Amino acid sequence: MTGNTLLSVEDVIVDLPTPRGNLRAVDRVDLTVGTGRTLGIVGESGCGKTMLSRAVLQLLPKKAKLSGRVMFDGQDLLQLPPEKLRKLRGRSLAVVFQDPMTSLNPVLTIGTQLIETLQEHLELDDATAKKRSVELLAAVGIPAPEQRLAQYPHQLSGGMRQRVAIAIALSCEPKLLIADEPTTALDVTIQAQILDLLAREQRRRHMAMIIITHDLGVVAGRTDEVAVMYAGRVVERAPTPALFKRMRMPYTEALLAALPKLDAAPHTPLPAISGRPPDPTRPLQGCSFSPRCRYAVARCQSEKPPLEAAETSAHQFACFHPIETHADANA
Amino acid sequence: MMLQSAPSVSSEALLDVDNLVVEYPVGAKIVHAVSGVSLQIARGETLGLVGESGCGKSTLGRAVLQLRRPTAGRVLFDGQDLTAMQGDALRLMRRRVQLIFQDPIASLNPRRKIGDIVAEPLVIAGVKDPEKRKQLVHEVLTAVGLDPTLVVGRLPHEFSGGQCQRICIARALILNPEFIVCDEPVSALDVSIRAQILNLLEEMKGRFGLTLLFIAHDLAVVKAVSDRVAVMYLGRLCEVGPSEQLFARPAHPYTALLIEAIPVPDPDVRPTETVPVGEPPSPIAPPSGCRFRTRCPRADQRCSDEMPELRAVAPGQFVACHHPLI
Ligand SMILES: Nc1ncnc2c1ncn2[C@@H]1O[C@H](COP(=O)(O)OP(=O)(O)OP(=O)(O)O)[C@@H](O)[C@H]1O
Ligand SMILES: Nc1ncnc2c1ncn2[C@@H]1O[C@H](COP(=O)(O)OP(=O)(O)O)[C@@H](O)[C@H]1O
Ligand code: SF4
Ligand code: SF4
Ligand SMILES: [Mg+2]
Ligand SMILES: [Mg+2]
C-alpha cells in the first residue's frame, strides 16, 4: 500500500456462539487502509461485513469471541482500555450505519446530539458548539440548518436522518469513517447524493473511509481498493481499477453479472447466482463458493483455496481456477 | 392519453386508470399522495412504476386494487369499474388481482406455518377440500422454486428474505390471478437474490399469463422487467414510454436525473455530481404548477404558473413538462 497505513486488520476471527453451534462470522481476515484512502468491502448479506466492521470498532456483541490484531493509528485496539476506546470512537474513528436510527437517539433533538458529541470530544463552549453544528448540517446538505437543530429524528425523512448521522460522524474530524451500507435503505437518487457527500467530505478532510455495500456499482467509481467477502473470508482484493478490469474470482464475477444492465433489452434474464451462501455454523471443507460456482472442480470441494496473488501484484484472490481474461468471463 | 404498448403484447387494456386521486387526511391537513394519475396496462404487459420514496407509488398500487378507496377517479379492470364495486362483487374480483409487498418478512404472519400462509387465499375464496388445498399449495411452492415438503411445516423466521419473497409470490399466485401489483418486491434484497426473484417473476409471468404493475425506485431494476415505464414524482406522472426509448432518450428532467443516479459498475465512469441536493417537497403543500420545479434545473416562471399536462413527444412516449429534453 502507498502512504502510511492507518488501519491494519491482521488475522481477525470473530466467533459467535449460537444454539446451532459456533458461528464463524469473520474468518482470518487481513486488510489495511492507508491514510486518506478508501476501501470498499463488498459481499452478500450475512457474509460478515458488519461483524468485521464491528470488530474494528470493538462493538461486537458481548458473547462474541475476537482474535487477531487491529492496529489503528499506531495503537492496538484490542489492548486499549474501554475508557480510551470510547474516546477514540466518535473522535478519530467514526461510523455510519445502514439504519441511521442505530446511531441517533430518538428522544433527543438533533441539535442536542450534535452539540453533545462535539463537547464530549472537543471541549467547545456552547456557542461555538452550536455554530459548528449549524455548519456541519449545512455541509451535509440540510436546508435551513438552524431550524433543524430543534427537530427530533422522527421528524426527518430517511435520507435526512442519514445526513444527520453523517454530520455527527464527521463532527470531530475523524481519521477513519466506516460507512456500513449507508445507502442500502435509501432511494437511488438519495443514495447518489449521500455517496457524493461522503466523497466530498472525505477529500476535504483527507479522511480514510471504508464503504461497505452489496452493490459493486456503489464502489466502482468511489474507492481506491476493493475487498470482496464471502462466507466470512476475503476472497478477492485488488486496487479498484485492476479489479474491474480483470476479475479473477468467480464470485466477484457472478456478483457483477447479477446487476441489471442498463444496455440490456427488457426481459433479458439476469445471470443470478443460484442458491445461497453456506450455513455459517456448518463451514465447508473446501471453497465456500463451490456449491454455487460454475467453474468448480473436485479439488474445490476438498481443499480451501488460500488468498494470494498470482503475479507480483496487489491483486489477490482465493481460487484454484481464477478467471483468466475478461473475454473468458463474458463467454 | 392513448394506449401504447410494446409490439409483442396485445393492445387490449386489462387495466385502465383514469384520473385517479388519493388523499389522506392528517389532522386538519391533506396529504396529496396521488393527484390525477391516468395510465393503461395491456393484457400481458408489465408496466414499471418508478419514483422516489413518498411519491405515491404504493398508494397508487393499493388504490388500483381498492385496498385504499380513491378520493376520485376510475379504475377499470377488464372493463368493470372497481371503484363502483362493493361487497361480494368486489370480493370476487379480488381473486383476479393480487399484491406482493416490499418487505417480504414483515408481510408474513410470524406465527403461522408456511403451508397455512400460502393456503389462506384458498380458504378465503371458499376452497373447502383440504386435500385440494394441499395439492395446490404444493404445486405453487414448487413453481416458485421451493421444496414443499421442507417448507410447509416451518415458520417465516426460519427463512431468508429471498425465500420469504418466494413464499409471498406463491401466495399471490395460488388463486391464479390475472393481474399483480408488485410493490418494490426486490428493494429489500441483495443483488444476487434480487436477480433470482426478478427472474422468477418473469418466469411466473410467462407461465401464468400475468399482467404486472411493477413498482420500484431503481430504474435499472424496472427496466429489466418492464415493457413500458411510468415515472412518478410527488403524486403525478412525469413521463410514460417504452422502456428502452425512455432510457435512450428521456424527455423529462426528472427521468434524466433518475437515470444519472444509477450506480454504474465501471470505475472509469466517474459518478457525476449533478444530482440536485434536497428532497421532494411535502405532499401536504405541493408546489404550484409543475411539482418538480423546486429541484429542476430548467424551471422558469411558466413552470410555477402552469401545470404541465402529459403530451406525446415521440411514438408511445408522453411527457408532462413545459421544456422537455427532446
Ligand atoms: N395512511 C396514510 N396516512 C397519511 N399519509 C400517508 C398514508 N400512507 C401514505 N401517506 C403519505 O402519502 C405519500 C405517498 O406515500 P406512498 O407510501 O404511496 O409512497 P411510495 O412512493 O410508495 O414511497 P416508498 O418508496 O417509500 O414506498 C407520502 O407522503 C406518505 O407519507
Ligand atoms: N448478534 C449476533 N449473534 C449471532 N450471530 C450473528 C449476530 N450478528 C450477525 N450474526 C451472524 O454473523 C454472520 C455475519 O453477519 P454480518 O456481519 O451481519 O453480515 P453482513 O453485514 O455481511 O450482512 C451471519 O451469519 C449472521 O447471521
Ligand atoms: S476455488 Fe473452485 S469453487 Fe471456489 S471459486 Fe474457485 S473455481 Fe469456484
Ligand atoms: S415543467 Fe418546468 S419545472 Fe417541470 S420539469 Fe419541465 S422544465 Fe422542469
Ligand atoms: Mg451488514
Ligand atoms: Mg411504497
Coordinates of N, CA, C and O in Angstrom, one line a residue, chain A residues 199-329:
Chain A
A199 N -17.9 11.4 -0.4 CA -16.7 11.6 -1.2 C -16.2 13.0 -1.0 O -15.0 13.2 -0.9
R200 N -17.1 14.0 -1.1 CA -16.7 15.4 -1.0 C -16.0 15.6 0.4 O -15.0 16.2 0.5
E201 N -16.7 15.2 1.4 CA -16.2 15.4 2.8 C -14.9 14.7 3.0 O -14.0 15.2 3.7
Q202 N -14.8 13.5 2.4 CA -13.5 12.8 2.6 C -12.4 13.5 1.9 O -11.3 13.6 2.5
R203 N -12.6 14.0 0.7 CA -11.5 14.7 0.1 C -11.1 16.0 0.9 O -9.9 16.3 1.1
R204 N -12.1 16.7 1.3 CA -11.9 17.9 2.0 C -11.1 17.7 3.3 O -10.3 18.5 3.7
R205 N -11.4 16.6 4.0 CA -10.8 16.3 5.3 C -9.7 15.4 5.3 O -9.1 15.1 6.3
H206 N -9.4 14.9 4.1 CA -8.3 13.9 3.9 C -8.5 12.8 4.9 O -7.6 12.3 5.6
M207 N -9.7 12.3 5.0 CA -10.1 11.2 5.9 C -10.1 9.9 5.1 O -10.3 9.8 4.0
A208 N -9.7 8.8 5.9 CA -9.8 7.5 5.2 C -11.2 7.0 5.4 O -11.9 7.4 6.3
M209 N -11.7 6.1 4.5 CA -13.0 5.6 4.6 C -13.2 4.2 4.2 O -12.5 3.7 3.3
I210 N -14.0 3.5 4.9 CA -14.4 2.1 4.4 C -15.9 2.1 4.1 O -16.7 2.5 4.9
I211 N -16.2 1.8 2.8 CA -17.6 1.8 2.4 C -18.0 0.3 2.3 O -17.4 -0.4 1.5
I212 N -19.0 -0.1 3.0 CA -19.5 -1.5 2.9 C -20.8 -1.5 2.2 O -21.7 -0.7 2.4
T213 N -20.9 -2.4 1.2 CA -22.1 -2.5 0.4 C -22.3 -3.9 -0.2 O -21.3 -4.7 -0.2
H214 N -23.5 -4.2 -0.8 CA -23.6 -5.4 -1.5 C -23.6 -5.2 -3.0 O -23.7 -6.1 -3.8
D215 N -23.4 -3.9 -3.4 CA -23.6 -3.5 -4.8 C -22.2 -3.0 -5.4 O -21.7 -2.0 -5.0
L216 N -21.7 -3.8 -6.3 CA -20.4 -3.4 -6.9 C -20.5 -2.1 -7.6 O -19.5 -1.4 -7.7
G217 N -21.7 -1.7 -8.0 CA -21.9 -0.4 -8.7 C -21.5 0.8 -7.7 O -21.0 1.8 -8.1
V218 N -21.7 0.6 -6.4 CA -21.5 1.6 -5.5 C -20.0 1.9 -5.3 O -19.6 3.0 -5.1
V219 N -19.2 0.8 -5.3 CA -17.8 1.0 -5.0 C -17.0 1.4 -6.3 O -15.8 1.9 -6.2
A220 N -17.5 1.1 -7.5 CA -16.7 1.2 -8.7 C -16.0 2.6 -8.8 O -14.8 2.6 -9.0
G221 N -16.7 3.7 -8.8 CA -16.1 4.9 -9.0 C -15.7 5.6 -7.8 O -15.3 6.8 -7.8
R222 N -15.8 5.0 -6.6 CA -15.7 5.7 -5.4 C -14.7 5.2 -4.4 O -14.7 5.6 -3.3
T223 N -13.9 4.2 -4.8 CA -12.9 3.6 -3.9 C -11.6 3.4 -4.5 O -11.4 3.4 -5.7
D224 N -10.5 3.3 -3.7 CA -9.2 3.0 -4.2 C -8.9 1.5 -4.3 O -8.2 1.1 -5.2
E225 N -9.5 0.8 -3.3 CA -9.3 -0.6 -3.3 C -10.6 -1.3 -2.9 O -11.5 -0.7 -2.2
V226 N -10.8 -2.5 -3.4 CA -12.0 -3.3 -3.0 C -11.6 -4.6 -2.4 O -10.7 -5.3 -2.9
A227 N -12.3 -5.0 -1.4 CA -12.2 -6.4 -0.8 C -13.5 -7.0 -1.0 O -14.5 -6.5 -0.5
V228 N -13.6 -8.2 -1.6 CA -14.8 -8.9 -1.7 C -14.9 -10.0 -0.6 O -13.9 -10.8 -0.5
M229 N -16.0 -10.0 0.1 CA -16.1 -11.0 1.2 C -17.1 -12.1 0.8 O -18.1 -11.8 0.2
Y230 N -16.8 -13.3 1.2 CA -17.8 -14.4 1.1 C -17.6 -15.3 2.2 O -16.5 -15.8 2.5
A231 N -18.7 -15.7 2.9 CA -18.7 -16.6 4.0 C -17.6 -16.3 5.0 O -16.9 -17.1 5.4
G232 N -17.5 -15.0 5.4 CA -16.6 -14.6 6.4 C -15.2 -14.3 6.0 O -14.4 -13.8 6.8
R233 N -14.8 -14.7 4.8 CA -13.4 -14.5 4.3 C -13.4 -13.4 3.2 O -14.3 -13.2 2.5
V234 N -12.2 -12.8 3.1 CA -11.9 -12.0 2.0 C -11.5 -13.0 0.8 O -10.6 -13.8 1.0
V235 N -12.2 -12.9 -0.3 CA -11.9 -13.9 -1.4 C -11.3 -13.2 -2.6 O -10.8 -13.9 -3.4
E236 N -11.4 -11.9 -2.6 CA -10.6 -11.2 -3.7 C -10.4 -9.8 -3.2 O -11.2 -9.2 -2.5
R237 N -9.2 -9.3 -3.5 CA -8.8 -8.0 -3.0 C -7.9 -7.3 -4.0 O -6.9 -8.0 -4.4
A238 N -8.2 -6.1 -4.5 CA -7.4 -5.5 -5.5 C -7.6 -4.0 -5.6 O -8.7 -3.6 -5.1
P239 N -6.7 -3.3 -6.1 CA -7.0 -1.9 -6.4 C -8.2 -1.8 -7.3 O -8.4 -2.7 -8.2
T240 N -9.1 -0.9 -7.1 CA -10.4 -0.9 -7.8 C -10.3 -1.0 -9.3 O -11.0 -1.8 -9.9
P241 N -9.4 -0.2 -10.0 CA -9.4 -0.3 -11.4 C -9.0 -1.7 -11.9 O -9.5 -2.2 -12.8
A242 N -8.0 -2.2 -11.2 CA -7.5 -3.6 -11.6 C -8.6 -4.6 -11.4 O -8.8 -5.5 -12.2
L243 N -9.4 -4.5 -10.3 CA -10.5 -5.5 -10.1 C -11.5 -5.4 -11.2 O -11.9 -6.5 -11.8
F244 N -11.9 -4.2 -11.6 CA -12.9 -4.1 -12.6 C -12.4 -4.5 -14.0 O -13.2 -4.9 -14.9
K245 N -11.1 -4.3 -14.2 CA -10.5 -4.6 -15.5 C -10.4 -6.1 -15.6 O -10.6 -6.6 -16.7
R246 N -10.1 -6.8 -14.6 CA -9.9 -8.2 -14.7 C -10.3 -8.9 -13.4 O -9.5 -9.0 -12.5
M247 N -11.5 -9.3 -13.3 CA -11.9 -10.0 -12.1 C -11.4 -11.4 -12.1 O -11.5 -12.1 -13.2
R248 N -10.8 -11.9 -11.1 CA -10.3 -13.3 -11.1 C -11.1 -14.3 -10.4 O -11.1 -15.4 -10.7
M249 N -11.9 -13.8 -9.4 CA -12.6 -14.7 -8.5 C -14.0 -14.9 -9.1 O -14.8 -13.9 -9.3
P250 N -14.5 -16.2 -9.3 CA -15.8 -16.4 -9.9 C -16.9 -15.7 -9.1 O -17.9 -15.3 -9.7
Y251 N -16.8 -15.6 -7.8 CA -17.8 -15.0 -7.0 C -18.0 -13.5 -7.4 O -19.1 -13.0 -7.5
T252 N -16.9 -12.8 -7.5 CA -16.9 -11.4 -7.9 C -17.6 -11.2 -9.2 O -18.4 -10.4 -9.4
E253 N -17.2 -12.1 -10.2 CA -17.8 -12.0 -11.5 C -19.3 -12.2 -11.4 O -20.1 -11.5 -12.1
A254 N -19.7 -13.2 -10.6 CA -21.1 -13.5 -10.5 C -21.9 -12.3 -9.9 O -23.0 -12.0 -10.3
L255 N -21.3 -11.7 -8.9 CA -21.9 -10.5 -8.3 C -22.2 -9.4 -9.3 O -23.2 -8.7 -9.3
L256 N -21.2 -9.2 -10.1 CA -21.3 -8.2 -11.1 C -22.3 -8.5 -12.2 O -23.2 -7.7 -12.6
A257 N -22.3 -9.8 -12.6 CA -23.2 -10.3 -13.6 C -24.7 -10.1 -13.2 O -25.6 -10.0 -14.0
A258 N -24.9 -10.2 -11.9 CA -26.3 -10.3 -11.3 C -26.9 -8.9 -11.3 O -28.1 -8.7 -11.1
L259 N -26.1 -7.8 -11.6 CA -26.7 -6.5 -11.6 C -27.5 -6.3 -12.9 O -27.0 -6.7 -14.0
P260 N -28.7 -5.7 -12.9 CA -29.3 -5.4 -14.1 C -28.5 -4.4 -15.0 O -27.9 -3.5 -14.5
K261 N -28.4 -4.8 -16.3 CA -27.5 -3.9 -17.2 C -28.4 -2.9 -17.8 O -29.5 -3.2 -18.4
L262 N -27.9 -1.7 -17.8 CA -28.6 -0.6 -18.5 C -28.8 -0.8 -20.0 O -29.7 -0.3 -20.6
D263 N -27.8 -1.5 -20.6 CA -27.9 -1.6 -22.0 C -28.5 -2.9 -22.5 O -28.6 -3.1 -23.7
A264 N -29.0 -3.7 -21.6 CA -29.7 -4.9 -22.0 C -31.2 -4.6 -22.2 O -31.8 -3.7 -21.6
A265 N -31.8 -5.4 -23.2 CA -33.2 -5.2 -23.5 C -34.0 -5.7 -22.3 O -33.6 -6.5 -21.6
P266 N -35.2 -5.1 -22.2 CA -36.1 -5.6 -21.1 C -36.4 -7.1 -21.3 O -36.3 -7.6 -22.4
H267 N -36.6 -7.7 -20.2 CA -36.9 -9.2 -20.2 C -35.7 -10.1 -20.5 O -35.8 -11.2 -20.7
T268 N -34.5 -9.5 -20.5 CA -33.3 -10.3 -20.6 C -33.1 -11.0 -19.3 O -33.0 -10.3 -18.2
P269 N -33.1 -12.3 -19.2 CA -32.9 -13.0 -17.9 C -31.5 -12.6 -17.3 O -30.5 -12.5 -18.0
L270 N -31.5 -12.4 -16.0 CA -30.3 -12.0 -15.3 C -29.5 -13.2 -14.9 O -30.1 -14.2 -14.4
P271 N -28.2 -13.2 -15.1 CA -27.4 -14.4 -14.6 C -27.4 -14.4 -13.1 O -26.4 -13.8 -12.5
A272 N -28.4 -14.9 -12.4 CA -28.4 -14.9 -11.0 C -27.5 -15.9 -10.5 O -27.1 -16.9 -11.1
I273 N -27.0 -15.7 -9.2 CA -26.2 -16.8 -8.6 C -27.2 -17.7 -7.9 O -28.0 -17.3 -7.1
S274 N -27.1 -19.0 -8.3 CA -28.1 -19.9 -7.7 C -27.8 -20.1 -6.3 O -26.7 -20.0 -5.8
G275 N -28.8 -20.5 -5.5 CA -28.7 -20.9 -4.1 C -28.3 -19.8 -3.2 O -28.4 -18.6 -3.6
R276 N -27.7 -20.1 -2.1 CA -27.4 -19.1 -1.1 C -26.0 -19.4 -0.5 O -25.5 -20.5 -0.6
P277 N -25.5 -18.5 0.2 CA -24.2 -18.8 0.9 C -24.4 -19.9 1.9 O -25.5 -20.2 2.4
P278 N -23.3 -20.7 2.2 CA -23.5 -21.8 3.1 C -23.9 -21.4 4.5 O -23.6 -20.2 4.9
D279 N -24.5 -22.2 5.3 CA -24.8 -22.0 6.7 C -23.5 -21.8 7.4 O -22.7 -22.7 7.5
P280 N -23.4 -20.6 8.1 CA -22.1 -20.3 8.7 C -21.8 -21.1 9.9 O -20.7 -21.1 10.4
T281 N -22.8 -21.9 10.4 CA -22.5 -22.8 11.5 C -22.0 -24.2 11.0 O -21.7 -25.0 11.8
R282 N -22.1 -24.3 9.7 CA -21.7 -25.6 9.1 C -20.6 -25.3 8.0 O -20.9 -25.5 6.8
P283 N -19.4 -24.8 8.3 CA -18.5 -24.4 7.3 C -18.1 -25.6 6.4 O -18.1 -26.8 6.8
L284 N -17.9 -25.3 5.2 CA -17.5 -26.3 4.2 C -16.0 -26.6 4.3 O -15.2 -25.7 4.7
Q285 N -15.6 -27.8 3.9 CA -14.2 -28.1 4.0 C -13.4 -27.4 2.9 O -12.3 -26.9 3.1
G286 N -14.0 -27.4 1.7 CA -13.3 -26.7 0.6 C -13.7 -25.3 0.4 O -13.9 -24.6 1.4
C287 N -13.7 -24.8 -0.8 CA -14.1 -23.5 -1.2 C -15.5 -23.2 -0.8 O -16.4 -24.0 -1.2
S288 N -15.8 -22.2 0.0 CA -17.2 -21.9 0.4 C -18.1 -21.6 -0.8 O -19.3 -21.8 -0.6
F289 N -17.5 -21.2 -1.9 CA -18.4 -20.8 -3.0 C -18.6 -22.0 -3.9 O -19.4 -22.0 -4.8
S290 N -18.0 -23.2 -3.6 CA -18.0 -24.3 -4.6 C -19.5 -24.8 -4.9 O -19.7 -25.1 -6.1
P291 N -20.4 -24.8 -3.9 CA -21.7 -25.3 -4.3 C -22.4 -24.4 -5.4 O -23.4 -24.8 -6.0
R292 N -22.0 -23.2 -5.5 CA -22.7 -22.2 -6.4 C -21.8 -21.9 -7.6 O -22.2 -21.1 -8.4
C293 N -20.6 -22.4 -7.7 CA -19.6 -21.9 -8.6 C -19.7 -22.7 -9.9 O -19.6 -24.0 -9.9
R294 N -19.7 -22.1 -11.0 CA -19.8 -22.8 -12.3 C -18.5 -23.3 -12.8 O -18.4 -24.0 -13.8
Y295 N -17.4 -22.9 -12.1 CA -16.1 -23.4 -12.5 C -15.6 -24.5 -11.6 O -14.5 -25.0 -11.7
A296 N -16.4 -24.9 -10.6 CA -15.9 -25.8 -9.6 C -15.4 -27.1 -10.1 O -16.1 -27.7 -11.0
V297 N -14.3 -27.6 -9.6 CA -13.9 -29.0 -9.9 C -13.7 -29.7 -8.5 O -13.9 -29.1 -7.5
A298 N -13.3 -31.0 -8.6 CA -13.3 -31.8 -7.4 C -12.4 -31.2 -6.3 O -12.8 -31.2 -5.1
R299 N -11.3 -30.6 -6.7 CA -10.4 -30.1 -5.7 C -11.0 -29.0 -4.8 O -10.7 -28.8 -3.6
C300 N -12.0 -28.2 -5.5 CA -12.6 -27.1 -4.8 C -13.5 -27.6 -3.6 O -13.7 -26.8 -2.7
Q301 N -13.9 -28.9 -3.7 CA -14.7 -29.4 -2.6 C -13.9 -29.9 -1.4 O -14.4 -29.9 -0.3
S302 N -12.7 -30.2 -1.7 CA -11.9 -30.8 -0.6 C -10.9 -29.9 0.0 O -10.4 -30.1 1.1
E303 N -10.5 -28.8 -0.6 CA -9.4 -28.0 -0.2 C -9.8 -26.5 -0.2 O -10.5 -26.1 -1.1
K304 N -9.4 -25.8 0.8 CA -9.7 -24.3 0.8 C -8.7 -23.6 0.1 O -7.5 -23.6 0.4
P305 N -9.1 -22.8 -1.0 CA -8.1 -22.0 -1.7 C -7.6 -20.9 -0.8 O -8.4 -20.1 -0.2
P306 N -6.2 -20.7 -0.7 CA -5.7 -19.5 0.1 C -5.9 -18.2 -0.7 O -6.0 -18.2 -1.9
L307 N -5.9 -17.1 0.0 CA -6.0 -15.8 -0.6 C -4.5 -15.4 -1.0 O -3.7 -15.2 -0.1
E308 N -4.2 -15.4 -2.3 CA -2.9 -15.0 -2.6 C -2.9 -14.3 -4.0 O -3.8 -14.5 -4.8
A309 N -1.8 -13.7 -4.3 CA -1.6 -13.0 -5.6 C -0.9 -14.0 -6.5 O 0.0 -14.7 -6.2
A310 N -1.4 -14.0 -7.8 CA -0.7 -14.9 -8.8 C 0.6 -14.3 -9.2 O 1.6 -15.0 -9.2
E311 N 0.6 -13.1 -9.6 CA 1.9 -12.4 -10.0 C 2.3 -11.6 -8.8 O 1.7 -11.5 -7.8
T312 N 3.4 -10.9 -9.1 CA 3.9 -9.9 -8.0 C 3.0 -8.7 -8.2 O 3.4 -7.6 -8.7
S313 N 1.8 -8.8 -7.8 CA 0.9 -7.6 -7.9 C 0.1 -7.5 -6.6 O 0.1 -8.4 -5.7
A314 N -0.7 -6.5 -6.5 CA -1.5 -6.3 -5.3 C -2.8 -7.0 -5.4 O -3.7 -6.9 -4.5
H315 N -3.1 -7.7 -6.6 CA -4.3 -8.3 -6.8 C -4.4 -9.7 -6.2 O -3.7 -10.6 -6.7
Q316 N -5.1 -9.9 -5.1 CA -5.2 -11.2 -4.5 C -6.5 -11.9 -4.7 O -7.5 -11.2 -4.8
F317 N -6.5 -13.2 -4.8 CA -7.8 -13.9 -4.9 C -7.6 -15.3 -4.3 O -6.6 -15.9 -4.3
A318 N -8.8 -15.9 -3.9 CA -8.8 -17.2 -3.2 C -9.5 -18.1 -4.2 O -10.7 -18.3 -4.0
C319 N -8.8 -18.7 -5.1 CA -9.5 -19.6 -6.1 C -8.5 -20.4 -6.8 O -7.4 -20.0 -7.2
F320 N -8.8 -21.7 -7.0 CA -8.0 -22.6 -7.7 C -8.1 -22.4 -9.2 O -7.1 -22.8 -10.0
H321 N -9.2 -21.9 -9.7 CA -9.4 -21.7 -11.1 C -9.8 -20.3 -11.5 O -10.9 -20.1 -11.9
P322 N -8.9 -19.4 -11.2 CA -9.3 -18.0 -11.4 C -9.7 -17.8 -12.9 O -9.2 -18.5 -13.8
I323 N -10.6 -16.8 -13.1 CA -11.0 -16.4 -14.4 C -9.7 -15.8 -15.1 O -9.1 -15.0 -14.5
E324 N -9.4 -16.3 -16.3 CA -8.2 -15.9 -16.9 C -8.3 -14.5 -17.5 O -7.4 -13.7 -17.3
T325 N -9.3 -14.3 -18.4 CA -9.3 -13.0 -19.0 C -10.8 -12.5 -18.9 O -11.7 -13.3 -18.7
H326 N -11.0 -11.3 -19.2 CA -12.3 -10.7 -19.1 C -13.2 -11.3 -20.2 O -14.3 -11.5 -20.1
A327 N -12.5 -11.5 -21.4 CA -13.2 -12.1 -22.5 C -13.8 -13.5 -22.1 O -15.0 -13.8 -22.4
D328 N -13.0 -14.3 -21.4 CA -13.4 -15.6 -20.9 C -14.7 -15.4 -20.1 O -15.7 -16.2 -20.2
A329 N -14.7 -14.4 -19.2 CA -15.7 -14.2 -18.3 C -17.0 -14.0 -19.0 O -18.1 -14.3 -18.5

